[in-house]
Structures are given as C-alpha cells and as structure tokens.
N, CA and C atoms as an extended XYZ file, in Angstrom:
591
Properties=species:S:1:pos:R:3:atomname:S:1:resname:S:1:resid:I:1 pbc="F F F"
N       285.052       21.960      113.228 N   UNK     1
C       286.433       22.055      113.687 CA  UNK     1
C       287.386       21.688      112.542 C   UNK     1
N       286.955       20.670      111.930 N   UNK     2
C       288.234       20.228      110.862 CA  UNK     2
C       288.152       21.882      109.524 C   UNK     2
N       286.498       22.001      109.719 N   UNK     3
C       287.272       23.406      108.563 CA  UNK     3
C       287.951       24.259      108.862 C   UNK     3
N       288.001       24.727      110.347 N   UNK     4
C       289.198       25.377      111.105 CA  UNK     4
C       290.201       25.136      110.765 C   UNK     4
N       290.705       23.975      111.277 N   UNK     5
C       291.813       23.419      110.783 CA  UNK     5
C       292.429       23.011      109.704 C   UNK     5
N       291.572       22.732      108.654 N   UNK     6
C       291.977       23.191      106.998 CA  UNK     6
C       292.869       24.396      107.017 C   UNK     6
N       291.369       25.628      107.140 N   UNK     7
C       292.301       26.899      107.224 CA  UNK     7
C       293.208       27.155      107.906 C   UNK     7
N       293.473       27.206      108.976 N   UNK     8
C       294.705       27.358      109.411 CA  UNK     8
C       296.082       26.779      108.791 C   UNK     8
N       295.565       25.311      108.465 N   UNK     9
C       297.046       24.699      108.281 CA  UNK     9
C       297.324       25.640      106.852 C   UNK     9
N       296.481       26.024      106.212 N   UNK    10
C       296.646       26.711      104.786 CA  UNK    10
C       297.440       28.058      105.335 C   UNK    10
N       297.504       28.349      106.479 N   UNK    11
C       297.348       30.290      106.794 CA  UNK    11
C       299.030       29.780      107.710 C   UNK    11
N       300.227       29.434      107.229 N   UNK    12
C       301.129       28.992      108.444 CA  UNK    12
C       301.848       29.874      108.483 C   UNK    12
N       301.809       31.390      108.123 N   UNK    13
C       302.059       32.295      108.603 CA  UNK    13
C       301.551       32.878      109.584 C   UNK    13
N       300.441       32.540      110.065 N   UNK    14
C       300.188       33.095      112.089 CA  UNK    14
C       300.844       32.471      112.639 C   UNK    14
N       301.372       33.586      113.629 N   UNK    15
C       302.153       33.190      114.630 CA  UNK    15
C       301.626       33.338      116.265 C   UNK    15
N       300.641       33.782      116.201 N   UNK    16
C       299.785       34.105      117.002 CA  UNK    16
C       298.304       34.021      116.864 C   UNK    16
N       297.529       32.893      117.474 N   UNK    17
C       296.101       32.444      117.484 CA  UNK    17
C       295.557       33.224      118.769 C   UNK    17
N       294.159       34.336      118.587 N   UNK    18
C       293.356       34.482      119.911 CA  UNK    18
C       292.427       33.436      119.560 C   UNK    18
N       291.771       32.470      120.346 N   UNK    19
C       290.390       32.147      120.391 CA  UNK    19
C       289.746       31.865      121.603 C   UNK    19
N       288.274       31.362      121.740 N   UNK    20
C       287.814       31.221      122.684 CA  UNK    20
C       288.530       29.976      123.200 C   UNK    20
N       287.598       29.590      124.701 N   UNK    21
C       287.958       28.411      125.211 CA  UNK    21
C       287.537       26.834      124.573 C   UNK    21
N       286.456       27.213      123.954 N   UNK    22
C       286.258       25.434      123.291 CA  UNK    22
C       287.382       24.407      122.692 C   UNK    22
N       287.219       23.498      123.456 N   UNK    23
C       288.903       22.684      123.596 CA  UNK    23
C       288.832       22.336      122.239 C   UNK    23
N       288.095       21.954      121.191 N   UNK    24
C       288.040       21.700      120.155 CA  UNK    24
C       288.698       22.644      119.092 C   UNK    24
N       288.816       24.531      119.554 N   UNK    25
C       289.604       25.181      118.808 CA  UNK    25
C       291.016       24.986      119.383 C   UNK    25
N       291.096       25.001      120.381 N   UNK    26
C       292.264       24.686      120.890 CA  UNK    26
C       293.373       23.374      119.915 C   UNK    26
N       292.496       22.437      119.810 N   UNK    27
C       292.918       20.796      119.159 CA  UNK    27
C       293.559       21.444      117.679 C   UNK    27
N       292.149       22.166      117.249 N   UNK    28
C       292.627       21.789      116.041 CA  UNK    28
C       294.007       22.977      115.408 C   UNK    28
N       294.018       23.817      115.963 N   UNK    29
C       294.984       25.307      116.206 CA  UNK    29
C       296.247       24.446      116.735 C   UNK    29
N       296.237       23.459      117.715 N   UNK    30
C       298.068       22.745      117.922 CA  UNK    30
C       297.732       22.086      116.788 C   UNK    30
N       297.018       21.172      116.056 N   UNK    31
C       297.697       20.454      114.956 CA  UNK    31
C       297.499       21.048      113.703 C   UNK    31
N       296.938       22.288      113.045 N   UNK    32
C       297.571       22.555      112.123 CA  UNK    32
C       298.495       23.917      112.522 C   UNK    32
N       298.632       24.149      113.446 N   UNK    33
C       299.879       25.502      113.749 CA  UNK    33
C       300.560       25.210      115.106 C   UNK    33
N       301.274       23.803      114.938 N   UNK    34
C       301.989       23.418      116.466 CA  UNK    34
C       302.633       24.280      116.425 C   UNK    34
N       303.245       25.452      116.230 N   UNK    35
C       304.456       26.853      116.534 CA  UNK    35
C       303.851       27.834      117.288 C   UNK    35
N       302.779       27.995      116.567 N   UNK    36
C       301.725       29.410      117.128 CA  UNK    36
C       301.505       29.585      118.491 C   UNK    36
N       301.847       30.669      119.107 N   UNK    37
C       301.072       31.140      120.486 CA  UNK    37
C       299.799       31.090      120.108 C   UNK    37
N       299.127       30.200      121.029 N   UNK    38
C       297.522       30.232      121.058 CA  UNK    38
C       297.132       31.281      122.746 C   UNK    38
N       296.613       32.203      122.797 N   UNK    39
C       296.166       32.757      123.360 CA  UNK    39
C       294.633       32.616      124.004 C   UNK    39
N       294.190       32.275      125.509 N   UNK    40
C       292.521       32.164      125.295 CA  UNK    40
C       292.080       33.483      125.564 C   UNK    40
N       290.933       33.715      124.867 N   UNK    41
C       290.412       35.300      124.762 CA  UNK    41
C       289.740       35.590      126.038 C   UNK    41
N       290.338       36.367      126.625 N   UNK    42
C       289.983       37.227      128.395 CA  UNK    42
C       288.558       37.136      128.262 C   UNK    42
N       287.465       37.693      127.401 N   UNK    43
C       286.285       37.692      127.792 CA  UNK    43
C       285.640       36.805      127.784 C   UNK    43
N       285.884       35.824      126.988 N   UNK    44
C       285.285       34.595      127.535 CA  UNK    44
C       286.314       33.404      128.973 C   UNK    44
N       287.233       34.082      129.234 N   UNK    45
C       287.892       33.715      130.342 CA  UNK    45
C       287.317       34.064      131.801 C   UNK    45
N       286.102       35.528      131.518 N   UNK    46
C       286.256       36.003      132.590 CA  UNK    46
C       284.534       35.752      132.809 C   UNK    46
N       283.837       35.581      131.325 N   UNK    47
C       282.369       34.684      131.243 CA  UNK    47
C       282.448       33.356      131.909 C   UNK    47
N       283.360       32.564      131.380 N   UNK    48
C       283.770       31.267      132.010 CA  UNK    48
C       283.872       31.147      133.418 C   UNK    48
N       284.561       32.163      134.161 N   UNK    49
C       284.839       32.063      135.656 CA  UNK    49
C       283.254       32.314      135.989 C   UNK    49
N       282.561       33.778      135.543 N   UNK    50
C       281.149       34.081      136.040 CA  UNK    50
C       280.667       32.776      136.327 C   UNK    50
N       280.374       32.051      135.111 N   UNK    51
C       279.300       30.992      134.854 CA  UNK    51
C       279.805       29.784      136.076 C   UNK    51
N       281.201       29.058      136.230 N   UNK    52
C       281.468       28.319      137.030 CA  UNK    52
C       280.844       29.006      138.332 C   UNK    52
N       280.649       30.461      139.215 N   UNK    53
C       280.335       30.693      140.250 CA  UNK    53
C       278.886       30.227      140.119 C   UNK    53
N       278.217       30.670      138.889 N   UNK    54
C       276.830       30.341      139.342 CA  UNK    54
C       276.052       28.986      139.503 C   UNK    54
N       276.980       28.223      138.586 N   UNK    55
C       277.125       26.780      138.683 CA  UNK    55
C       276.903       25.912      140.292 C   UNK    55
N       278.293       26.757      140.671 N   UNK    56
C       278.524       26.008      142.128 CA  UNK    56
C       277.055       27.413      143.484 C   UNK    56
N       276.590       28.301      142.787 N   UNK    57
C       275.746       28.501      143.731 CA  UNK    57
C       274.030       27.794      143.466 C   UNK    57
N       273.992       27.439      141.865 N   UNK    58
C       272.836       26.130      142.042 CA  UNK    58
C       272.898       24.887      142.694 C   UNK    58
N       273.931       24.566      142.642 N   UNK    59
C       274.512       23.400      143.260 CA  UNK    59
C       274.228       23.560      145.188 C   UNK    59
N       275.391       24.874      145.222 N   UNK    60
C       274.355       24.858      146.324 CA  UNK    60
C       273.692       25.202      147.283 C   UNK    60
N       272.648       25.424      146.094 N   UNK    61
C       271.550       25.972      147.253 CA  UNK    61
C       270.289       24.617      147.475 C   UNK    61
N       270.692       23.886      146.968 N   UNK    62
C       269.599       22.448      147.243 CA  UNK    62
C       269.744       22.589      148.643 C   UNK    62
N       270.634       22.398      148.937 N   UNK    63
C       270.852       21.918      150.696 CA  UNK    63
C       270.439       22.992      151.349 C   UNK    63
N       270.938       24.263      151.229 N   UNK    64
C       270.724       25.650      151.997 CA  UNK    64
C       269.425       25.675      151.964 C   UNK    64
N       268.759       25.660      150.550 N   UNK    65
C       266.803       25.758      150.912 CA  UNK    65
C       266.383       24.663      151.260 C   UNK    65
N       266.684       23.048      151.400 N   UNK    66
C       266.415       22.300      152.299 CA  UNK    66
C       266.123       23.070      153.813 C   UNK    66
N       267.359       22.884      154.093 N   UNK    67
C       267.573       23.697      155.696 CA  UNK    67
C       266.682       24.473      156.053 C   UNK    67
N       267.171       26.143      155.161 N   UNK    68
C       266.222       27.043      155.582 CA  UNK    68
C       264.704       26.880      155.729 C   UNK    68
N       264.412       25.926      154.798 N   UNK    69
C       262.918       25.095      155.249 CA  UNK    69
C       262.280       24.870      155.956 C   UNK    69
N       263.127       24.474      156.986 N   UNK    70
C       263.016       23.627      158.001 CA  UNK    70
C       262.514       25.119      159.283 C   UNK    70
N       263.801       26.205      159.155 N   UNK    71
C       264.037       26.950      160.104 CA  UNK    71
C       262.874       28.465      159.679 C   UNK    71
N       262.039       28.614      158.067 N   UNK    72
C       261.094       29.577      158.096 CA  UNK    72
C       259.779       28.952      158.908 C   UNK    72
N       259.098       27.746      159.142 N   UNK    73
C       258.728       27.841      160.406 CA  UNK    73
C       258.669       28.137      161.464 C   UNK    73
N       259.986       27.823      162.187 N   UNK    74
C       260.345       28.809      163.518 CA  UNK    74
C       260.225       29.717      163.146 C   UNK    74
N       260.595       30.757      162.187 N   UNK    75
C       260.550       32.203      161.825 CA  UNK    75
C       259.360       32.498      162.033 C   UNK    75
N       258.034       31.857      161.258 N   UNK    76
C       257.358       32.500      161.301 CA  UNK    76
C       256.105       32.332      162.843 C   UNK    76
N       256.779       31.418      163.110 N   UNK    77
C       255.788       31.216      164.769 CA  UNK    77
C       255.996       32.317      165.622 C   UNK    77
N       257.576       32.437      166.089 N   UNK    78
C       257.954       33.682      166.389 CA  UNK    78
C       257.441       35.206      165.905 C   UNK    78
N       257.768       35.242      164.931 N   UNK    79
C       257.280       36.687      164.088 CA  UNK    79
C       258.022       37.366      164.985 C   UNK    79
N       259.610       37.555      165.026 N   UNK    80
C       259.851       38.403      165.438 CA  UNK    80
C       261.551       38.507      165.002 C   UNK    80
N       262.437       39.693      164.936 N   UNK    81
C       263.326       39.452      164.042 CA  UNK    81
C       264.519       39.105      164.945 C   UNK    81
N       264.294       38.988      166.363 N   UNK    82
C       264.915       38.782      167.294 CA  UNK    82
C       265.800       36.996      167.124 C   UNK    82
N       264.681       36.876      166.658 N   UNK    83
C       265.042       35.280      166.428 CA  UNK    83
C       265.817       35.022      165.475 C   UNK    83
N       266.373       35.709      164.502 N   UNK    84
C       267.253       35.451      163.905 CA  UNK    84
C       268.837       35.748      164.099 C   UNK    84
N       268.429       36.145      165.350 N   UNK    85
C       270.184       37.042      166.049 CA  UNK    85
C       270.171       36.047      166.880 C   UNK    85
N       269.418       34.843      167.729 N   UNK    86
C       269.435       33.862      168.682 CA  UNK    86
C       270.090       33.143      168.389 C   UNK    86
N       270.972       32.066      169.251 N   UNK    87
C       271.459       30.981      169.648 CA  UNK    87
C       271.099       29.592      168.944 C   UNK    87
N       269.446       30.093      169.242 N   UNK    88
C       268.802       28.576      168.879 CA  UNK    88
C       268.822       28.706      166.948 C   UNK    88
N       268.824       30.135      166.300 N   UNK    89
C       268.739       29.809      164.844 CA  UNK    89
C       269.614       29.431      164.047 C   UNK    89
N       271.053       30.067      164.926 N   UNK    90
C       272.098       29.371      164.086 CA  UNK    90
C       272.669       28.231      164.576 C   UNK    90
N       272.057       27.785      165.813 N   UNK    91
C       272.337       26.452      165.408 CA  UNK    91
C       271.551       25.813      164.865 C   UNK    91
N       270.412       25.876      164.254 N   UNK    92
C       269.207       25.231      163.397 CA  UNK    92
C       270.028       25.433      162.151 C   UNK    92
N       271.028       26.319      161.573 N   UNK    93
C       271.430       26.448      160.308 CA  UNK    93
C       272.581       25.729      160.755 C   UNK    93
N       273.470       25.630      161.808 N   UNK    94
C       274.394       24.802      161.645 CA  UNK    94
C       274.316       23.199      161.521 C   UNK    94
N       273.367       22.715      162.445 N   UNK    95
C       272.715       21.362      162.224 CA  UNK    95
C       272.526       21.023      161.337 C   UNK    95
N       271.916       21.989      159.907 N   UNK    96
C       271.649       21.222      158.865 CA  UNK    96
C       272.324       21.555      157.435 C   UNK    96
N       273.991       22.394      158.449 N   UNK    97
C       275.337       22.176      157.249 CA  UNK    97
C       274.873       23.475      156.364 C   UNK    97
N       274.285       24.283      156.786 N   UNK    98
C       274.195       25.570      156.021 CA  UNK    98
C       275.476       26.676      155.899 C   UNK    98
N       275.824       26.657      157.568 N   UNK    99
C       276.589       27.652      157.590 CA  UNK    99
C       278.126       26.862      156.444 C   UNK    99
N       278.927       25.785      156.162 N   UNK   100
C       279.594       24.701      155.470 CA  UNK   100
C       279.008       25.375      154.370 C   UNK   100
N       277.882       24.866      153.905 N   UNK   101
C       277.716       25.399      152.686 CA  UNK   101
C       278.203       26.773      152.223 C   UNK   101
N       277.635       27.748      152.842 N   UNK   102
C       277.930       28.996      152.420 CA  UNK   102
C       279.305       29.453      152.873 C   UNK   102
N       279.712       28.398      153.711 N   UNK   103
C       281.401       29.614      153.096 CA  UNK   103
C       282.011       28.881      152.145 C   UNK   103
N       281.851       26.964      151.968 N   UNK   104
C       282.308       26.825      150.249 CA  UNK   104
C       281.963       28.246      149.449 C   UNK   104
N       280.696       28.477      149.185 N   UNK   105
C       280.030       29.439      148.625 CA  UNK   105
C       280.934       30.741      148.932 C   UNK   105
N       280.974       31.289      149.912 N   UNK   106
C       282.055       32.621      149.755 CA  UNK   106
C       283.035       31.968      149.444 C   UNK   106
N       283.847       31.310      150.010 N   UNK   107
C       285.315       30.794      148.728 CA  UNK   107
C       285.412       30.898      147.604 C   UNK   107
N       284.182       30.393      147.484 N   UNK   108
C       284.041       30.215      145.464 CA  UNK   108
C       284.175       31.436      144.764 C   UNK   108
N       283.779       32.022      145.373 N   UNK   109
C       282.933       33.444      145.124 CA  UNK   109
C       284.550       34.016      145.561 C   UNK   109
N       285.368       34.275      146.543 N   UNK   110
C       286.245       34.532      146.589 CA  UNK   110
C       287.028       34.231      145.579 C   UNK   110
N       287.663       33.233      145.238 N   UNK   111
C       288.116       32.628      144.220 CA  UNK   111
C       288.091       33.064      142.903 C   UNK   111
N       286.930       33.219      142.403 N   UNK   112
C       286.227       34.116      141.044 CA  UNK   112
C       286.687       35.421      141.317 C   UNK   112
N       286.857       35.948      142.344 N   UNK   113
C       287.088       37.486      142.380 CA  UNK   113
C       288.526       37.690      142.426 C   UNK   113
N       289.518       36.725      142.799 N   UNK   114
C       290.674       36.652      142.494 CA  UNK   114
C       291.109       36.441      140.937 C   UNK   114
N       290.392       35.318      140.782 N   UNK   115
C       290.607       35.045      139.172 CA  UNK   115
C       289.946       35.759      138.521 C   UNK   115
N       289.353       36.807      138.336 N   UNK   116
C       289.161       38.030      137.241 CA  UNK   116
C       290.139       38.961      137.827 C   UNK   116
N       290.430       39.487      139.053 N   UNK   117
C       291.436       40.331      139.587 CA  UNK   117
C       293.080       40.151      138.722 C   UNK   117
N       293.140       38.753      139.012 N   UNK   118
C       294.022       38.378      138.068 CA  UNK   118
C       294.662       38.464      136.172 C   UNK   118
N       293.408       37.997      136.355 N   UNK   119
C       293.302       38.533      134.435 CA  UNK   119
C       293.346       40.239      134.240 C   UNK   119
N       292.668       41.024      135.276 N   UNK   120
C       292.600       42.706      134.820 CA  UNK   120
C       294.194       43.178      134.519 C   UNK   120
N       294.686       42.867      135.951 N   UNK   121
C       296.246       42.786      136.158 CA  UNK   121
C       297.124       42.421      135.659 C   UNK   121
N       296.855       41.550      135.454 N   UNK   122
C       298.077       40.861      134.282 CA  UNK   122
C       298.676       39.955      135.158 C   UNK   122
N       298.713       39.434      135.934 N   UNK   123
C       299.313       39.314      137.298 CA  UNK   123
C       299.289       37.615      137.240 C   UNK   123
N       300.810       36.814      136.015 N   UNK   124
C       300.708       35.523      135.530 CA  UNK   124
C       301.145       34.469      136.765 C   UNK   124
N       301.746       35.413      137.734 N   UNK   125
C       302.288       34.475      138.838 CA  UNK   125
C       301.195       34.049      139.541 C   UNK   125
N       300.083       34.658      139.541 N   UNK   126
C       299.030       34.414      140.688 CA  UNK   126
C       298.392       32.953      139.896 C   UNK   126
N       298.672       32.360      138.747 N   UNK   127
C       297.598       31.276      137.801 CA  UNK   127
C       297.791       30.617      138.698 C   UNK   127
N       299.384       29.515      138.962 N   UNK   128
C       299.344       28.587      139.571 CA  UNK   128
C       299.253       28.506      141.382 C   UNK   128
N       299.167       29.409      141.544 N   UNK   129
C       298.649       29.709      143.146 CA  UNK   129
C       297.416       29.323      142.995 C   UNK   129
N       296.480       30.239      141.943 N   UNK   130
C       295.119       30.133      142.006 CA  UNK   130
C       294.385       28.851      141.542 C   UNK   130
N       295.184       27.822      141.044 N   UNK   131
C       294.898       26.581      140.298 CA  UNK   131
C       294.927       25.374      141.325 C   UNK   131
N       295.690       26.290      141.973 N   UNK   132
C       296.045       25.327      143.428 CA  UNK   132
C       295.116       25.186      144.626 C   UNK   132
N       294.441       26.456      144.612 N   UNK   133
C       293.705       26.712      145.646 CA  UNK   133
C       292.286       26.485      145.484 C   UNK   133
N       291.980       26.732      143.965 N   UNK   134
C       290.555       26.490      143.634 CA  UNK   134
C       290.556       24.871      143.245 C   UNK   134
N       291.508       23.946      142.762 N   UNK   135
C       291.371       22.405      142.326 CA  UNK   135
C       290.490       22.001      143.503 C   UNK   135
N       290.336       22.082      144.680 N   UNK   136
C       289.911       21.095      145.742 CA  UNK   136
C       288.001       22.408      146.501 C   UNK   136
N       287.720       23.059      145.723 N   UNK   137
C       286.886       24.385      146.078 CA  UNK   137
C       285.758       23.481      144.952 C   UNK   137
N       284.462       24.360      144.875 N   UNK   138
C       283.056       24.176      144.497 CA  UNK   138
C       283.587       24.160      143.118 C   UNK   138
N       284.594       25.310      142.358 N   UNK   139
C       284.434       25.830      140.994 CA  UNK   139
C       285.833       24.434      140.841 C   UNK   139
N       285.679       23.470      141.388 N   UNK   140
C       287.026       22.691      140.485 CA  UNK   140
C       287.255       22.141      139.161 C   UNK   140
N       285.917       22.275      138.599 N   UNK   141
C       285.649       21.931      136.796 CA  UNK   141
C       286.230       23.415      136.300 C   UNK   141
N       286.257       23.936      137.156 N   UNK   142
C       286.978       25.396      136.653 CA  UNK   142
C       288.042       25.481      136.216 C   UNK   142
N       288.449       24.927      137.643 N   UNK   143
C       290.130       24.728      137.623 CA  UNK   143
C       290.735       24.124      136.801 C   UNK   143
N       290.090       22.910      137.090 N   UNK   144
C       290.663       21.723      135.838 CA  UNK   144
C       290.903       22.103      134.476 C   UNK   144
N       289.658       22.682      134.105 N   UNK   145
C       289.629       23.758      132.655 CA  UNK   145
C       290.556       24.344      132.374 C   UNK   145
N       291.332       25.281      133.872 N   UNK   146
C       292.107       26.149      133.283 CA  UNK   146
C       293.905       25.704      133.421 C   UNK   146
N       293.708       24.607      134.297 N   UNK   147
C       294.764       23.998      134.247 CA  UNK   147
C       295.304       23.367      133.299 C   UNK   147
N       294.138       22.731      132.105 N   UNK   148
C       294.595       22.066      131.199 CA  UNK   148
C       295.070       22.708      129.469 C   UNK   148
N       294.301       23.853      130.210 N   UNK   149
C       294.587       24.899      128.767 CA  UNK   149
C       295.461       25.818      129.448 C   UNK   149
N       296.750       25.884      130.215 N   UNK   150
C       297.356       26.685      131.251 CA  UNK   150
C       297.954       27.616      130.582 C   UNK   150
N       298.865       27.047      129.211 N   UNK   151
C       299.650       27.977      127.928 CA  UNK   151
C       298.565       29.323      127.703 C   UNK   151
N       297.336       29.043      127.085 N   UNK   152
C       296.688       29.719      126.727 CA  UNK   152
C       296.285       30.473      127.408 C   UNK   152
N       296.463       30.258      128.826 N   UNK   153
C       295.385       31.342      129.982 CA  UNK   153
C       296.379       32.296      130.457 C   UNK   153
N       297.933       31.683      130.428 N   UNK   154
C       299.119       32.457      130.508 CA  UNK   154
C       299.012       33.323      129.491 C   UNK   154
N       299.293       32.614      128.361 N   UNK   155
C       299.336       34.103      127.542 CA  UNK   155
C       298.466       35.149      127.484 C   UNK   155
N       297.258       34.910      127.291 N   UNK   156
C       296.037       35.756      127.708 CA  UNK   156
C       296.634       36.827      128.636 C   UNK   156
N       296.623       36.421      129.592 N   UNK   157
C       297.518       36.781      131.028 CA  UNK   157
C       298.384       38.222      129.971 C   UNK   157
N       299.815       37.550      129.972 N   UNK   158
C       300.501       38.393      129.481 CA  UNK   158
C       300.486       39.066      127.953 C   UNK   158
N       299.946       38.255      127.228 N   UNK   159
C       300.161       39.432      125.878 CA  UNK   159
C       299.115       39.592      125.195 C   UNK   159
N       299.422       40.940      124.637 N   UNK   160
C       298.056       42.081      124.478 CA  UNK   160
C       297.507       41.376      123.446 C   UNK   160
N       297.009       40.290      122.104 N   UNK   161
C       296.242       40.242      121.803 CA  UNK   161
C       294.605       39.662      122.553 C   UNK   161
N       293.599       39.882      121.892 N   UNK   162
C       292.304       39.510      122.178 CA  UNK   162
C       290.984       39.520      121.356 C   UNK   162
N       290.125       38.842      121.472 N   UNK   163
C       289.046       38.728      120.317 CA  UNK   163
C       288.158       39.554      120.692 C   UNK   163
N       288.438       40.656      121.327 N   UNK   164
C       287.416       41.927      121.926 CA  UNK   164
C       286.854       42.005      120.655 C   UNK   164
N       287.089       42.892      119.930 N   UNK   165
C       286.541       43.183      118.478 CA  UNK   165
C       285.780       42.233      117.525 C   UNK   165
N       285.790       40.946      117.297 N   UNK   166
C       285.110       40.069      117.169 CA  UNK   166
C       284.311       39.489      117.893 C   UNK   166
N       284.142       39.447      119.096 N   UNK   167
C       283.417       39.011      119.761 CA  UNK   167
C       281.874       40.395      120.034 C   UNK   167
N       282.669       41.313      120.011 N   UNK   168
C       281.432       42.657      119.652 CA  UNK   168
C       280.663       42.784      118.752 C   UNK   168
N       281.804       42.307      117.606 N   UNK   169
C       280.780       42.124      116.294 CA  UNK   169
C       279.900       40.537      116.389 C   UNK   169
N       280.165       39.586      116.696 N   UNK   170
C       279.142       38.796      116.918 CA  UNK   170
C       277.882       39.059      117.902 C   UNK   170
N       278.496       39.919      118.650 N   UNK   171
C       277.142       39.740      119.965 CA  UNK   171
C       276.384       41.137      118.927 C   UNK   171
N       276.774       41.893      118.319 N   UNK   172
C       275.827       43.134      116.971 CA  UNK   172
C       275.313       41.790      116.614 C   UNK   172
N       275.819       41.180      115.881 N   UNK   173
C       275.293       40.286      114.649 CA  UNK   173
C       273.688       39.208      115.452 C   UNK   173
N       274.376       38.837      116.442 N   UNK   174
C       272.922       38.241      117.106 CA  UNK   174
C       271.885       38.862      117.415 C   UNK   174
N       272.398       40.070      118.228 N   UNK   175
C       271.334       41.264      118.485 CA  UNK   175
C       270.005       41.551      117.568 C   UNK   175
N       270.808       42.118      116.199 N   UNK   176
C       270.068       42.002      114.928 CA  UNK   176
C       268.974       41.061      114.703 C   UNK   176
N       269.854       39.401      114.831 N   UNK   177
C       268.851       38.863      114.455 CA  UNK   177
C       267.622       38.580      114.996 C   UNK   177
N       267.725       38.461      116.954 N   UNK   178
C       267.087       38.437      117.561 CA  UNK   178
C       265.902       38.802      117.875 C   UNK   178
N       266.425       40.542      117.232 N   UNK   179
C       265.262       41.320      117.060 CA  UNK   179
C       264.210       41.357      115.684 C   UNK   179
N       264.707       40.202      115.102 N   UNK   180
C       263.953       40.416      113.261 CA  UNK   180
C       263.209       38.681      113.891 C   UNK   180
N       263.007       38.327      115.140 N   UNK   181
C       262.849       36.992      115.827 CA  UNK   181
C       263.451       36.605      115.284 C   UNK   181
N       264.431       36.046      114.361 N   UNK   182
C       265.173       34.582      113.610 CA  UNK   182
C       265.235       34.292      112.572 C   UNK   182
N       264.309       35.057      112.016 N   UNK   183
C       263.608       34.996      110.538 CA  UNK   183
C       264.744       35.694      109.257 C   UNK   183
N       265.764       36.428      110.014 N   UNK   184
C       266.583       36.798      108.804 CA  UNK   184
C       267.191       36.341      108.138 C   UNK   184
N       267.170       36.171      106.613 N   UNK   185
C       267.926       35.267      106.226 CA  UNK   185
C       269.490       36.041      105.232 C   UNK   185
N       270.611       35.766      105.395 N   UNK   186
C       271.643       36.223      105.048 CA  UNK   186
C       271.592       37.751      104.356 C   UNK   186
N       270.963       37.997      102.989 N   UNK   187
C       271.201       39.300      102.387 CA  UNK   187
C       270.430       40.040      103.260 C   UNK   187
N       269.159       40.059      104.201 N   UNK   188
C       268.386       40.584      105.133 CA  UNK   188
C       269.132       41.203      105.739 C   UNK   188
N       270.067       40.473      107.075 N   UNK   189
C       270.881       40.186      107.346 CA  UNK   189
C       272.233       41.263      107.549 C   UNK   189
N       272.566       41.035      106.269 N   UNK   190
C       273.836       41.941      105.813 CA  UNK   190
C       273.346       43.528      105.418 C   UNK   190
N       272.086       43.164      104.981 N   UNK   191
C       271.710       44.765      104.579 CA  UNK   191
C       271.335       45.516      106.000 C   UNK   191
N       270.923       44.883      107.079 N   UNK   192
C       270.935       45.945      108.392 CA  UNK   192
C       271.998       45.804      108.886 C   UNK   192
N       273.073       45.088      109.191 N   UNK   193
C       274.540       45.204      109.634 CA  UNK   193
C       274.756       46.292      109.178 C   UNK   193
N       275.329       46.282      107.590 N   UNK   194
C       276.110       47.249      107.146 CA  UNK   194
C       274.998       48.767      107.264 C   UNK   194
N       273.815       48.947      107.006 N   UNK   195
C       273.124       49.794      107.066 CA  UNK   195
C       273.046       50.673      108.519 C   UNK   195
N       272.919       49.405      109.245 N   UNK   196
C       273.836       50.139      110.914 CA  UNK   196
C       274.760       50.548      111.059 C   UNK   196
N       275.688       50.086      110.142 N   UNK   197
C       276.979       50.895      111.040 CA  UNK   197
C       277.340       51.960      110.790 C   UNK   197
C-alpha cells in the first residue's frame, strides 16, 4: 500500500482514481490525492455483493440441515411425496425455525438482486434506501462495507469510469499462469501474453 501511495502522491495530476474495494487502496488514494474522485470498480462491487449472498447462505444452512435432519426420516418412513404438501411437515420445518431461516435467506437474496439492479442502472438514489434496508438483513457486513466507502459506490453508480479493462487483463494474466501450473517465471510469462494477443 505505501508504494501505492508513493506513486500516486508523485502522479497529482489524477483527478479521478478507479480501484477495487480493498480499504487499504482506498486509505492510501485519500492521503496522497485528498482532491481525486475515487470511484469503486462495479465488478468487483457486484463480485462483492455475489460473495456476501453466499456467505449468509453458509451461514445459513447449519440450522436448515440441522432441521431438515430431523424431518428426512419422516420422509423416508412415509415414502410418499404426499407428505411433503401435509400439515404435519411444515410444521416440523416451522418448529425447528427453517421456514425464519429461509426467508432471511430470500431477503438476502432479494437484496443482492436489488443491489446489482442498482449498479446496472445507474440508479444512485436507490444506495441509501438499500443501505437502510440491508444494515439489519443476513448480508449486513455488506452493508456496512458499502456504507463506509458510500463516495466511492456513488460514484461508481454515476460516472462512467471503471477497471473493466484491467481487471480482464489480470484475470488473462492468471489464466496463463495457471495453466503453465505456477511455474512461470516473468520473461516465460511475458513471452505468452504478448505472443497471445
């Protein structure tokens, strides 16, 4: 981070920073370019939301496969699919806080589908609605995230730069190496990049 911030403070002609979300580029981008629009880059805005949903559906499914545990016994004594349209199964899933669980779970999931809806759109009025509604929901490390970097998720929001193009060329650049297992070392490296393109 501080060599970031070397360069930059050297470069004080940007007036405009895209980067990802790591609060650490963030830090060091206000103190050597406190003027600059810092922008956070949409695709990892909209990776970030993914990953918080899947977060809050490990989370929880402890309890849900607890439960359902309990209730594929009855399933399978029965053997019949009747029993899952009955009285007695959902309340076996309500007793043990399943059905609770899973609509946190569609919320969340709602929520995420608003907040990428949002970013496609452009649509900056919907942030603090949506900051509001998700703070107290499964994805609230989400929220918090995006509440605290709010400048940056706004601008994102509204103006057209983005690290699309860099971020393509890194995910080439890993690809490469991935496939040489790991073993490439720099001129390797550079000679199939450029030889690819």
């Amino acid at each position: 981070i501080g060599t970031i911030e070397a360069w930059l403070a050297d470069h004080p002609e940007i007036k405009v920073l895209s980067r990802d979300r790591g609060g650490g580029y963030g830090e060091a981008a206000s103190r050597a370019l406190p003027n600059a629009v810092q922008v956070a880059d949409r695709w990892h805005l909209m990776e970030n939301a993914s990953a918080a949903f899947l977060d809050a559906v490990r989370k929880s499914m402890r309890s849900i496969r607890s439960a359902i545990g309990a209730t594929i016994i009855y399933l399978r004594r029965e053997e019949n699919n009747d029993a899952i349209m009955s009285a007695d199964y959902i309340r076996a899933l309500a007793k043990d806080n399943v059905l609770v669980e899973a609509r946190t779970l569609a919320e969340a999931r709602t929520l995420i589908d608003r907040f990428h809806v949002m970013i496609r759109k452009k649509s900056q009025v919907e942030l603090d609605p949506w900051i509001t509604h998700a703070s107290p929901s499964l994805i609230a490390s989400f929220a918090t995230g995006i509440n605290k970097d709010k400048a940056s998720v706004r601008a994102a929001i509204i103006e057209p730069w983005s690290n699309g193009q860099t971020e393509g060329q890194i995910t080439k650049l890993k690809l490469v190496k991935r496939q040489m297992c790991g073993r490439a070392k720099l001129d390797l490296l550079q000679a199939r990049l450029i030889g690819a393109a």
